Amino acid sequence: MTDGSVSVLQPDVTHVGGITELRKVMTMAEAFDVSVVPHCPLSPVAVAANLQAGFASHSAVMQEQDLGLHDPSESVGLAYLDDPRQFDFDDGFVKRPTGPGLGIEVDEGYVRERSQDEVNWYNPVWHHDDGRLAEW
């Protein structure tokens, strides 16, 4: 960043180590006049965490999300919230969640119900041609 080669960072709160580490990345970006667009392809909990960090940072310029917000009735992720309208957008903007914690309320019954489902997903492990481990 010191040589101006980076203009936008896209850290993911679920991969950088949580909210504290995301804030550290955002603060460092701010020190170098680098914009941050938090990456968030996961749950509404991750979106809420990103939003809280973003609203507290001068370097955040946009928030990526993938919750089917164009049609909340089709969103698997929003079903985890007591009120799926929590993330309703108005002209491209979403209001800062203001409740306790991350500002959202999770539907615990739905979480318990879904926790009984068998999930057959694992992190992919990639290798270089010579067999060394590769990163995402």
C-alpha positions as a printed Julia matrix, in Angstrom:
136×3 Matrix{Float64}:
   0.0     0.0    0.0
   2.88    2.38   0.63
   3.7     2.56  -3.07
   0.12    3.31  -4.13
  -0.39   -0.05  -5.81
  -3.62   -0.77  -3.9
  -6.71    1.41  -4.16
  -9.47   -0.89  -2.82
  -9.35   -3.74  -0.29
 -12.08   -6.37   0.06
 -11.54   -8.11   3.4
 -14.09  -10.7    4.53
 -15.02  -10.49   8.23
 -15.36  -14.28   8.33
 -11.83  -14.8    6.99
  -9.75  -11.98   8.49
 -10.38  -13.04  12.09
 -13.6   -11.28  13.04
 -14.72   -7.73  13.68
 -11.59   -6.63  15.57
  -9.28   -7.74  12.78
 -11.57   -6.23  10.14
 -11.42   -2.9   11.98
  -7.61   -3.13  12.03
  -7.55   -3.69   8.26
  -9.93   -0.76   7.76
  -7.89    1.52  10.01
  -4.68    0.65   8.17
  -6.42    1.25   4.84
  -7.61    4.62   6.1
  -4.04    5.57   7.03
  -3.02    5.01   3.41
  -6.14    6.55   1.78
  -7.24    3.14   0.52
 -10.95    2.38   0.16
 -12.55   -0.71   1.7
 -15.51   -2.67   0.32
 -16.07   -5.53   2.79
 -16.61   -8.84   1.01
 -19.65  -10.72   2.27
 -21.09  -13.71   0.42
 -22.36  -15.36   3.59
 -25.03  -14.87   6.22
 -26.98  -11.88   7.52
 -24.86  -12.15  10.68
 -21.75  -11.49   8.57
 -23.53   -8.63   6.78
 -24.43   -7.09  10.16
 -20.83   -7.45  11.38
 -19.51   -5.83   8.2
 -22.03   -3.01   8.43
 -21.14   -2.21  12.04
 -17.43   -2.11  11.18
 -18.12   -0.12   8.02
 -20.26    2.5    9.74
 -17.36    3.06  12.15
 -14.76    3.49   9.4
 -13.92    6.37   7.1
 -12.39    3.96   4.57
 -15.57    1.92   3.91
 -17.18    3.11   0.69
 -19.6     0.28  -0.11
 -20.89   -3.02   1.3
 -20.99   -6.18  -0.76
 -23.76   -8.65   0.09
 -25.38  -11.7   -1.43
 -28.58  -12.34   0.49
 -31.07  -12.29  -2.34
 -32.11   -8.84  -1.18
 -33.68   -8.08  -4.54
 -36.31  -10.66  -3.53
 -36.2   -11.46   0.22
 -38.75  -14.27  -0.26
 -36.04  -16.2   -2.15
 -33.25  -15.55   0.36
 -32.11  -18.54   2.37
 -29.94  -16.28   4.54
 -32.63  -13.81   5.53
 -34.74  -16.68   6.89
 -32.33  -16.73   9.86
 -33.58  -13.33  11.01
 -36.63  -12.65  13.15
 -37.35   -9.72  10.83
 -36.01  -10.26   7.3
 -36.87   -6.65   6.47
 -33.94   -5.61   8.7
 -31.82   -5.29   5.56
 -34.36   -3.66   3.26
 -32.61   -1.33   0.86
 -33.93    2.1   -0.03
 -32.42    3.56  -3.19
 -29.28    1.43  -2.73
 -28.83    2.23   0.95
 -29.45    0.19   4.09
 -29.91    1.65   7.55
 -27.45    0.85  10.3
 -28.84   -1.88  12.57
 -29.37   -0.25  15.96
 -30.38   -3.13  18.25
 -28.07   -4.71  20.85
 -24.95   -6.49  19.66
 -24.76   -6.51  15.88
 -28.18   -4.87  15.74
 -30.1    -7.86  14.42
 -32.25  -10.54  16.02
 -31.66  -14.11  14.93
 -34.55  -16.6   14.81
 -33.15  -19.21  17.23
 -35.9   -21.71  16.42
 -34.99  -21.63  12.75
 -31.28  -21.97  13.57
 -32.0   -25.03  15.74
 -34.18  -26.52  13.02
 -31.54  -26.02  10.34
 -28.76  -27.33  12.61
 -30.36  -30.78  12.31
 -29.79  -30.82   8.53
 -26.8   -32.76   7.27
 -24.32  -30.47   5.57
 -21.87  -31.93   3.11
 -19.64  -28.92   2.54
 -15.97  -28.47   3.2
 -13.36  -25.88   2.44
 -11.72  -26.7   -0.85
  -8.01  -27.45  -0.64
  -6.08  -26.3   -3.67
  -2.57  -27.27  -4.67
  -0.04  -25.8   -7.05
   1.21  -27.99  -9.91
   4.19  -29.05  -7.77
   1.93  -30.19  -4.89
   2.39  -27.2   -2.56
  -0.73  -25.92  -0.84
  -2.35  -22.91  -2.49
  -4.44  -20.21  -0.86
  -7.94  -19.17  -1.85
